[in-house]
Short mmCIF file of C-alpha atoms and ligand atoms in Angstrom, two decimals:
data_model
loop_
_atom_site.label_atom_id
_atom_site.label_comp_id
_atom_site.label_asym_id
_atom_site.label_seq_id
_atom_site.Cartn_x
_atom_site.Cartn_y
_atom_site.Cartn_z
CA MET A 1163 149.78 -8.68 -8.25
CA ARG A 1164 149.79 -5.15 -9.53
CA ASN A 1165 147.37 -6.16 -12.24
CA CYS A 1166 144.75 -7.41 -9.82
CA CYS A 1167 144.92 -4.41 -7.49
CA LEU A 1168 143.16 -1.08 -8.24
CA ASN A 1169 144.85 2.14 -7.48
CA PRO A 1170 142.75 4.48 -5.17
CA LYS A 1171 141.90 6.89 -8.01
CA MET A 1172 140.52 4.09 -10.15
CA ALA A 1173 138.56 2.65 -7.22
CA ARG A 1174 136.95 6.07 -6.53
CA LYS A 1175 135.97 6.37 -10.21
CA ILE A 1176 134.39 2.90 -10.31
CA PHE A 1177 132.62 3.56 -7.02
CA SER A 1178 131.13 6.85 -8.24
CA LEU A 1179 130.09 5.20 -11.51
CA PHE A 1180 128.42 2.46 -9.52
CA LEU A 1181 126.60 5.07 -7.39
CA MET A 1182 125.41 6.90 -10.49
CA LEU A 1183 124.06 3.65 -11.92
CA ILE A 1184 122.10 2.90 -8.72
CA CYS A 1185 120.68 6.45 -8.64
CA PHE A 1186 119.67 6.15 -12.29
CA GLN A 1187 117.87 2.83 -11.67
CA ILE A 1188 116.00 4.25 -8.67
CA ALA A 1189 114.95 7.33 -10.64
CA LYS A 1190 113.81 5.15 -13.53
CA ALA A 1191 111.75 2.91 -11.27
CA GLN A 1192 110.18 5.91 -9.57
CA SER A 1193 109.33 7.68 -12.79
CA SER A 1194 107.69 4.58 -14.30
CA PHE A 1195 105.73 4.11 -11.08
CA VAL A 1196 104.54 7.70 -11.24
CA THR A 1197 103.63 7.38 -14.92
CA GLU A 1198 101.75 4.16 -14.34
CA LYS A 1199 99.99 5.59 -11.32
CA ASN A 1200 99.03 8.76 -13.15
CA HIS A 1201 97.94 6.78 -16.13
CA LYS A 1202 95.63 4.72 -13.95
CA GLN A 1203 94.28 7.82 -12.32
CA THR A 1204 93.74 9.71 -15.55
CA PHE A 1205 92.40 6.97 -17.79
CA PRO A 1206 90.64 4.30 -15.76
CA ASP A 1207 88.38 2.28 -18.02
CA LEU A 1208 85.28 2.48 -15.86
CA PRO A 1209 81.64 3.04 -16.69
CA CYS A 1210 80.38 6.60 -16.29
CA ASP A 1211 79.30 5.64 -12.79
CA LYS A 1212 82.63 5.51 -10.97
CA LYS A 1213 80.93 3.75 -8.07
CA ALA A 1214 79.37 1.07 -10.28
CA THR A 1215 79.03 -2.32 -8.56
CA LYS A 1216 81.52 -5.09 -9.20
CA GLU A 1217 79.09 -6.97 -11.48
CA THR A 1218 78.34 -3.81 -13.46
CA VAL A 1219 82.02 -3.01 -14.02
CA THR A 1220 82.64 -6.65 -14.97
CA LEU A 1221 79.77 -6.59 -17.44
CA TYR A 1222 81.08 -3.32 -18.90
CA HIS A 1223 84.53 -4.83 -19.48
CA ASN A 1224 83.15 -8.10 -20.81
CA LEU A 1225 80.84 -6.33 -23.25
CA LYS A 1226 83.91 -4.60 -24.63
CA LYS A 1227 85.86 -7.85 -24.89
CA LEU A 1228 82.93 -9.56 -26.54
CA LEU A 1229 83.06 -7.08 -29.41
CA ASN A 1230 85.83 -9.23 -30.88
CA LYS A 1231 83.81 -12.40 -30.63
CA GLY A 1232 80.35 -11.64 -31.90
CA ILE A 1233 77.04 -9.82 -31.73
CA MET A 1234 74.47 -10.80 -29.13
CA PHE A 1235 70.93 -11.24 -30.37
CA GLY A 1236 68.29 -9.52 -28.26
CA HIS A 1237 64.51 -9.40 -28.15
CA GLN A 1238 62.11 -7.08 -26.37
CA ASP A 1239 59.72 -8.78 -23.89
CA ASP A 1240 60.88 -12.17 -25.14
CA LEU A 1241 59.64 -14.22 -22.17
CA ALA A 1242 56.44 -12.26 -21.52
CA TYR A 1243 54.50 -12.92 -24.72
CA GLY A 1244 54.74 -13.76 -28.39
CA VAL A 1245 52.48 -14.23 -31.36
CA GLY A 1246 49.39 -16.05 -30.12
CA TRP A 1247 50.46 -16.46 -26.46
CA LYS A 1248 50.99 -14.53 -23.25
CA TYR A 1249 52.70 -15.29 -19.95
CA VAL A 1250 53.50 -18.98 -20.51
CA PRO A 1251 56.45 -19.88 -18.24
CA GLY A 1252 59.60 -20.64 -20.20
CA LYS A 1253 58.01 -19.89 -23.57
CA SER A 1254 59.73 -17.68 -26.12
CA ASP A 1255 59.17 -17.28 -29.87
CA VAL A 1256 62.95 -17.07 -30.35
CA LYS A 1257 63.54 -20.30 -28.40
CA GLU A 1258 60.74 -22.17 -30.22
CA VAL A 1259 62.21 -21.30 -33.59
CA THR A 1260 65.97 -21.50 -32.93
CA GLY A 1261 66.24 -23.83 -29.93
CA ASP A 1262 67.89 -21.16 -27.79
CA TYR A 1263 66.87 -18.01 -25.95
CA PRO A 1264 68.21 -14.56 -26.83
CA ALA A 1265 71.35 -13.26 -25.12
CA VAL A 1266 69.89 -9.80 -24.53
CA TYR A 1267 66.45 -8.99 -23.17
CA GLY A 1268 64.67 -5.67 -23.46
CA PHE A 1269 62.02 -4.63 -20.95
CA GLU A 1270 59.91 -1.49 -20.80
CA LEU A 1271 59.26 0.74 -17.79
CA GLY A 1272 56.47 2.94 -19.22
CA ARG A 1273 53.69 3.51 -16.63
CA ILE A 1274 55.94 2.77 -13.66
CA GLU A 1275 55.86 6.55 -13.15
CA LEU A 1276 52.11 6.30 -12.57
CA ASP A 1277 52.43 3.51 -10.02
CA HIS A 1278 50.58 1.16 -12.32
CA ALA A 1279 50.95 -2.55 -11.64
CA VAL A 1280 51.38 -3.28 -15.36
CA ASN A 1281 53.49 -1.46 -17.95
CA ILE A 1282 52.44 0.31 -21.13
CA ASP A 1283 52.32 -3.07 -22.91
CA SER A 1284 50.40 -4.79 -20.10
CA VAL A 1285 53.38 -6.62 -18.59
CA PRO A 1286 53.02 -6.75 -14.78
CA PHE A 1287 56.08 -5.20 -13.14
CA ASP A 1288 56.21 -8.12 -10.69
CA SER A 1289 56.47 -10.57 -13.59
CA MET A 1290 59.07 -8.35 -15.25
CA ARG A 1291 61.18 -8.50 -12.10
CA ASN A 1292 61.00 -12.30 -12.21
CA TYR A 1293 61.88 -12.44 -15.91
CA ILE A 1294 64.88 -10.24 -15.23
CA ARG A 1295 66.09 -12.55 -12.46
CA THR A 1296 65.46 -15.57 -14.69
CA VAL A 1297 67.56 -14.22 -17.54
CA TYR A 1298 70.32 -12.80 -15.36
CA ASP A 1299 71.01 -16.24 -13.84
CA PRO A 1300 72.33 -17.85 -17.04
CA GLY A 1301 74.20 -14.64 -17.91
CA GLY A 1302 71.69 -12.77 -20.07
CA VAL A 1303 72.02 -9.01 -20.54
CA ILE A 1304 69.14 -6.73 -19.56
CA THR A 1305 68.25 -3.42 -21.15
CA LEU A 1306 65.41 -1.16 -20.01
CA SER A 1307 63.54 1.40 -22.11
CA TRP A 1308 61.09 3.95 -20.72
CA HIS A 1309 58.25 5.45 -22.74
CA LEU A 1310 57.42 7.76 -19.86
CA ASN A 1311 54.32 9.92 -20.01
CA ASN A 1312 54.58 13.63 -20.71
CA PRO A 1313 55.00 15.14 -17.22
CA LEU A 1314 53.67 18.52 -18.32
CA THR A 1315 50.41 17.44 -19.94
CA GLY A 1316 49.86 14.06 -18.32
CA LYS A 1317 49.41 12.57 -21.79
CA THR A 1318 51.60 9.86 -23.33
CA ALA A 1319 55.29 9.95 -24.33
CA TRP A 1320 54.07 10.75 -27.84
CA ASP A 1321 52.67 14.13 -26.78
CA PRO A 1322 55.40 16.60 -27.79
CA ALA A 1323 53.94 19.63 -26.01
CA PRO A 1324 56.31 22.61 -26.23
CA GLY A 1325 58.28 23.32 -23.09
CA THR A 1326 58.04 19.83 -21.59
CA VAL A 1327 61.80 19.30 -21.28
CA ALA A 1328 62.31 22.74 -19.71
CA SER A 1329 59.48 22.00 -17.25
CA VAL A 1330 61.23 18.96 -15.74
CA LEU A 1331 64.63 20.60 -15.28
CA PRO A 1332 65.57 22.06 -11.87
CA GLY A 1333 63.53 25.22 -11.36
CA GLY A 1334 60.85 23.98 -13.77
CA GLU A 1335 57.25 23.52 -12.68
CA LYS A 1336 57.38 19.73 -13.14
CA ASN A 1337 60.80 19.06 -11.62
CA GLU A 1338 59.37 17.71 -8.37
CA LEU A 1339 56.94 15.48 -10.25
CA TYR A 1340 59.74 14.21 -12.48
CA LYS A 1341 61.91 13.45 -9.44
CA SER A 1342 59.05 11.44 -7.95
CA TRP A 1343 58.91 9.45 -11.20
CA LEU A 1344 62.64 8.81 -11.04
CA ASP A 1345 62.18 7.60 -7.44
CA LYS A 1346 59.84 4.93 -8.78
CA VAL A 1347 62.30 3.88 -11.47
CA ALA A 1348 65.04 3.77 -8.83
CA ASN A 1349 62.90 1.59 -6.53
CA PHE A 1350 62.27 -0.88 -9.32
CA ILE A 1351 65.93 -1.06 -10.31
CA VAL A 1352 66.99 -1.54 -6.69
CA SER A 1353 64.51 -4.40 -6.38
CA LEU A 1354 66.37 -6.36 -9.10
CA LYS A 1355 68.61 -8.72 -7.18
CA GLY A 1356 70.50 -11.88 -8.05
CA LYS A 1357 70.64 -15.06 -5.97
CA ASN A 1358 73.35 -13.74 -3.70
CA GLY A 1359 71.57 -10.46 -3.08
CA GLU A 1360 73.73 -8.60 -5.59
CA GLN A 1361 72.18 -5.82 -7.68
CA ILE A 1362 71.45 -6.97 -11.24
CA PRO A 1363 73.18 -4.67 -13.77
CA VAL A 1364 70.94 -3.09 -16.40
CA ILE A 1365 71.57 -1.02 -19.50
CA LEU A 1366 69.28 1.96 -19.10
CA ARG A 1367 68.21 3.28 -22.49
CA LEU A 1368 67.10 6.79 -21.67
CA PHE A 1369 65.21 9.15 -24.00
CA HIS A 1370 65.63 6.86 -26.99
CA GLU A 1371 65.16 8.01 -30.60
CA LEU A 1372 65.88 11.55 -29.45
CA ASN A 1373 66.46 12.81 -32.99
CA GLY A 1374 62.96 11.81 -34.10
CA ASN A 1375 60.03 14.14 -33.57
CA TRP A 1376 57.54 11.72 -31.99
CA PHE A 1377 58.47 11.86 -28.29
CA TRP A 1378 58.31 14.90 -26.00
CA TRP A 1379 62.13 14.82 -25.67
CA GLY A 1380 62.48 14.65 -29.47
CA LYS A 1381 64.31 16.66 -32.08
CA ASP A 1382 62.39 19.92 -32.36
CA HIS A 1383 61.00 19.88 -28.84
CA CYS A 1384 64.13 20.90 -27.00
CA THR A 1385 67.50 22.51 -27.70
CA PRO A 1386 70.73 20.49 -27.52
CA ASP A 1387 71.49 22.26 -24.28
CA GLU A 1388 68.11 21.40 -22.77
CA PHE A 1389 68.47 17.78 -23.81
CA LYS A 1390 71.93 17.56 -22.26
CA GLN A 1391 70.61 19.12 -19.06
CA LEU A 1392 67.77 16.59 -19.02
CA TRP A 1393 70.26 13.75 -19.42
CA HIS A 1394 72.68 15.08 -16.81
CA PHE A 1395 69.92 15.71 -14.32
CA THR A 1396 68.43 12.24 -14.80
CA VAL A 1397 71.70 10.31 -14.57
CA SER A 1398 72.93 12.39 -11.68
CA TYR A 1399 69.63 11.96 -9.79
CA LEU A 1400 69.67 8.17 -10.18
CA ARG A 1401 73.38 7.74 -9.63
CA ASP A 1402 74.33 10.41 -7.09
CA THR A 1403 71.09 11.17 -5.27
CA LYS A 1404 69.46 7.74 -5.29
CA HIS A 1405 72.82 5.90 -5.17
CA ILE A 1406 71.90 3.46 -7.94
CA HIS A 1407 75.18 1.90 -9.05
CA GLN A 1408 74.10 -0.93 -11.29
CA CYS A 1409 73.29 0.99 -14.47
CA LEU A 1410 75.12 1.39 -17.72
CA TYR A 1411 73.66 4.31 -19.64
CA ALA A 1412 72.79 4.03 -23.34
CA TYR A 1413 72.47 7.06 -25.58
CA ASN A 1414 70.49 6.10 -28.62
CA THR A 1415 69.15 7.96 -31.60
CA ASP A 1416 66.95 6.88 -34.46
CA ARG A 1417 68.44 6.81 -38.00
CA PHE A 1418 71.15 9.45 -38.48
CA ASN A 1419 73.17 10.87 -41.38
CA SER A 1420 76.58 11.73 -40.01
CA GLN A 1421 78.66 11.64 -36.84
CA GLU A 1422 77.88 15.33 -36.27
CA ASP A 1423 74.20 14.58 -36.62
CA TYR A 1424 74.50 11.69 -34.14
CA LEU A 1425 76.45 13.72 -31.61
CA LEU A 1426 74.36 16.90 -31.78
CA LYS A 1427 72.78 16.25 -28.37
CA TYR A 1428 75.35 13.78 -27.01
CA PRO A 1429 75.56 14.45 -23.26
CA GLY A 1430 79.33 13.89 -22.99
CA ASP A 1431 81.67 10.93 -22.46
CA GLU A 1432 81.36 11.03 -18.71
CA TRP A 1433 77.58 10.47 -18.97
CA VAL A 1434 77.30 7.59 -21.43
CA ASP A 1435 78.45 3.93 -21.66
CA VAL A 1436 76.66 2.56 -24.72
CA VAL A 1437 76.22 4.37 -28.03
CA GLY A 1438 73.46 3.01 -30.22
CA PHE A 1439 70.73 3.71 -32.70
CA ASP A 1440 67.36 2.28 -33.71
CA ILE A 1441 66.52 1.31 -37.25
CA TYR A 1442 63.42 -0.12 -38.92
CA ARG A 1443 63.04 -1.48 -42.41
CA ARG A 1444 59.97 0.37 -43.65
CA ASP A 1445 59.88 0.61 -47.46
CA GLY A 1446 58.78 -2.38 -49.53
CA GLY A 1447 60.38 -4.30 -52.36
CA GLU A 1448 63.87 -5.26 -53.45
CA LYS A 1449 64.95 -1.63 -53.68
CA GLY A 1450 63.95 -1.21 -50.06
CA ASN A 1451 66.21 -4.11 -49.08
CA ALA A 1452 69.23 -2.71 -50.89
CA GLN A 1453 68.66 0.72 -49.37
CA PHE A 1454 68.25 -0.78 -45.91
CA VAL A 1455 71.54 -2.70 -46.18
CA LYS A 1456 73.30 0.44 -47.37
CA ASP A 1457 71.83 2.66 -44.65
CA MET A 1458 72.36 0.22 -41.82
CA ASP A 1459 75.90 -0.61 -42.91
CA HIS A 1460 76.76 3.08 -43.05
CA MET A 1461 75.27 3.81 -39.62
CA LEU A 1462 76.98 0.77 -38.08
CA THR A 1463 80.30 1.97 -39.44
CA MET A 1464 79.74 5.41 -37.92
CA ILE A 1465 78.62 4.02 -34.57
CA GLU A 1466 81.71 1.77 -34.43
CA GLU A 1467 83.92 4.76 -35.15
CA ILE A 1468 82.20 6.82 -32.46
CA GLY A 1469 82.45 3.90 -30.02
CA ALA A 1470 86.17 3.41 -30.74
CA GLU A 1471 86.91 7.11 -30.49
CA LYS A 1472 85.03 7.59 -27.25
CA LYS A 1473 85.75 4.15 -25.77
CA LYS A 1474 82.04 3.36 -25.58
CA ILE A 1475 80.13 0.19 -26.39
CA PRO A 1476 78.44 0.35 -29.81
CA ALA A 1477 75.07 -1.37 -30.22
CA LEU A 1478 72.00 -1.67 -32.40
CA THR A 1479 69.64 -0.76 -29.59
CA GLU A 1480 66.41 -1.55 -31.46
CA PHE A 1481 65.57 -2.84 -34.94
CA GLY A 1482 62.82 -4.50 -36.89
CA TYR A 1483 60.97 -5.25 -40.07
CA ALA A 1484 57.28 -5.36 -39.18
CA GLN A 1485 55.88 -8.87 -39.70
CA VAL A 1486 59.09 -9.87 -41.56
CA PRO A 1487 57.23 -10.48 -44.84
CA ASP A 1488 60.34 -11.72 -46.64
CA SER A 1489 61.47 -15.35 -46.42
CA THR A 1490 65.20 -14.54 -46.68
CA TRP A 1491 65.33 -11.22 -44.87
CA TRP A 1492 67.56 -12.42 -42.03
CA THR A 1493 70.44 -13.78 -44.09
CA ASN A 1494 69.97 -11.82 -47.27
CA VAL A 1495 69.39 -8.39 -45.81
CA PHE A 1496 69.89 -8.06 -42.07
CA TYR A 1497 73.00 -10.25 -41.75
CA LYS A 1498 74.49 -8.74 -44.90
CA ALA A 1499 74.49 -5.34 -43.22
CA LEU A 1500 75.58 -6.68 -39.85
CA ASP A 1501 78.12 -9.46 -40.25
CA HIS A 1502 81.34 -7.50 -40.74
CA HIS A 1503 80.63 -5.11 -37.89
CA LYS A 1504 81.76 -5.24 -34.29
CA ILE A 1505 78.84 -4.17 -32.19
CA SER A 1506 77.71 -5.49 -28.85
CA TYR A 1507 74.14 -6.48 -29.56
CA ALA A 1508 71.13 -6.09 -31.83
CA LEU A 1509 67.75 -5.95 -30.10
CA ALA A 1510 64.68 -6.92 -32.13
CA TRP A 1511 61.48 -5.17 -31.10
CA ARG A 1512 58.56 -6.93 -29.50
CA ASN A 1513 56.31 -9.72 -30.76
CA ALA A 1514 53.13 -8.05 -29.56
CA GLY A 1515 50.97 -10.45 -31.59
CA PHE A 1516 47.50 -9.81 -32.95
CA ASN A 1517 45.32 -6.98 -31.74
CA LYS A 1518 41.50 -6.97 -31.54
CA VAL A 1519 41.04 -6.03 -35.19
CA GLY A 1520 43.42 -8.76 -36.35
CA ASP A 1521 46.51 -6.62 -37.09
CA ALA A 1522 49.77 -8.17 -36.01
CA GLU A 1523 52.87 -6.52 -34.58
CA PHE A 1524 55.96 -8.75 -34.47
CA TYR A 1525 59.61 -8.54 -35.50
CA VAL A 1526 60.99 -12.04 -35.01
CA PRO A 1527 59.43 -15.15 -36.53
CA TYR A 1528 57.25 -17.59 -34.63
CA LYS A 1529 56.69 -21.25 -35.59
CA GLY A 1530 55.30 -21.37 -39.09
CA GLN A 1531 56.09 -17.74 -39.97
CA ILE A 1532 57.47 -17.17 -43.47
CA SER A 1533 61.01 -16.20 -42.34
CA GLU A 1534 61.35 -18.98 -39.74
CA LYS A 1535 63.87 -21.16 -41.60
CA ASP A 1536 65.98 -18.21 -42.59
CA PHE A 1537 66.03 -16.97 -39.01
CA VAL A 1538 67.37 -20.38 -37.92
CA LYS A 1539 70.10 -20.07 -40.55
CA PHE A 1540 70.93 -16.60 -39.29
CA SER A 1541 71.01 -17.80 -35.67
CA LYS A 1542 73.64 -20.43 -36.60
CA GLU A 1543 76.14 -17.86 -37.86
CA PRO A 1544 79.18 -18.21 -35.57
CA ASN A 1545 79.28 -14.49 -34.76
CA ILE A 1546 75.60 -14.26 -33.78
CA LEU A 1547 75.34 -15.08 -30.09
CA PHE A 1548 72.40 -16.46 -28.16
CA GLN A 1549 71.95 -17.36 -24.52
CA LYS A 1550 74.02 -20.57 -24.54
CA ASP A 1551 76.95 -18.65 -26.02
CA VAL A 1552 76.93 -15.96 -23.34
CA SER A 1553 76.32 -18.43 -20.50
CA LYS A 1554 79.68 -19.99 -21.30
CA LEU A 1555 81.62 -16.73 -20.93
CA PRO A 1556 80.30 -15.66 -18.29
CA LEU A 1557 79.55 -11.94 -18.56
CA TYR A 1558 79.25 -11.07 -14.87
CA LYS A 1559 82.30 -12.84 -13.47
C1 LIG B 606 56.06 0.95 -29.70
C2 LIG B 606 54.99 -0.07 -30.06
C3 LIG B 606 53.86 0.06 -29.08
C4 LIG B 606 54.41 -0.04 -27.65
C5 LIG B 606 55.54 0.92 -27.40
C6 LIG B 606 56.16 0.79 -26.03
O1 LIG B 606 57.13 0.87 -30.57
O2 LIG B 606 55.50 -1.37 -30.01
O3 LIG B 606 52.92 -0.95 -29.32
O4 LIG B 606 53.38 0.20 -26.72
O5 LIG B 606 56.52 0.72 -28.37
O6 LIG B 606 56.75 -0.47 -25.83
#
């Protein structure tokens, strides 16, 4: 009997131990709740637009997940025209050669600022809107570039008149004009709606190739601070003033030498979602190929590192080898530089076709082109994704 009964002193001790244990558990639960809560508040993985629509946030997360699966193949103006054709419903040089459409589609806004009905490359904006809806349906990704005119001189984007960037900033003589141009961009983006009335997410590729000297926002035509102000003003105007919440913002340079070089005018993590660069194969011969592989591989490594460090989506925002005059370029050169990298997509530039004097501009093969077979081989690589691959995922749900 004695053995099974506790004396009062013992009972008090056990009771206070029991109390201490309960208090400890409560404190532990509370502290982990606080940590988790704070963690969520401090590090939410959201695009730089914190009010981004559901589909945009979903796309942002899925693009990140997809980095482990493969690289989406993209093509500028793919459905609008190709070599030897224009505006044929359903036609695409990529589809004719490979049997599938690209996963990413680039479109160009140049001339929207002037209220023109067609863009800088003669694509009617109404048709562009339809192409965008058409490719969004099966889960394609849309990216928009904008070769906007020079607001100071009224000439083209390739007119690097001194002082242009300063003129569009708040207080500058062209700020009001620039805002009216952004209104037009905003109206177009708002008009992009899916079947259920939802806003179609787009990757907005602002002020591309900013470290080259050919555009008015280019390297020697503004200071890093001016460029950052231009970026901040533009994003903030679209996002906070116009309430556009369906954009992911891509910062993209041309070729670059180092991370410091790449980040010289980087607007800041809270202003960017995609980090990319453009690269063209320009020099001829075997030596040119080897150099291209080396350069592209190096830049892809750096962009992946920057992406990982900043938690941004790395991409090859534009690339090309004019007229692809090499029958094994896709597998022997391009894929060699690309295959071991984890980037979101690679967007080939446009198949503009032949001009009046018979010169051709194209970057992916058409039926009968010398690199056609090799492009098919490249397209079959398991980590190179086309439309059917992304439709299965899907990217917006
Ligand atoms: C350039 C060329 C031009 C085109 C411009 C805007 O790279 O392809 O022909 O007008 O882009 O898309």
